[in-house]
Amino acid sequence: MRYEEKDTVNFCHMGSFVAEVYYDLEVNHLHHCRAFLRKEELENYAVYID
């Protein structure tokens, strides 16, 4: 999970691809989802891995 402005962005590994789900906690609304295959897209999450 990471945060962007008002959104919580959840990372979901779906086996053969990865999805990002953008959710606005303030208004309880899922408003965007995107899927990707490239490993470079995972760099946004690297800082959260311990």
C-alpha angles and dihedrals in degrees: 000000000000135000132239120182102299097348134093109213115205123200116217124186107209099183103257096028143021126237132200117208117199113207130179107214093189094063097022094239134143103209109162140027129177134180128208141177104196119100091218089072089066092068090090088067099043094091090059096055116099 
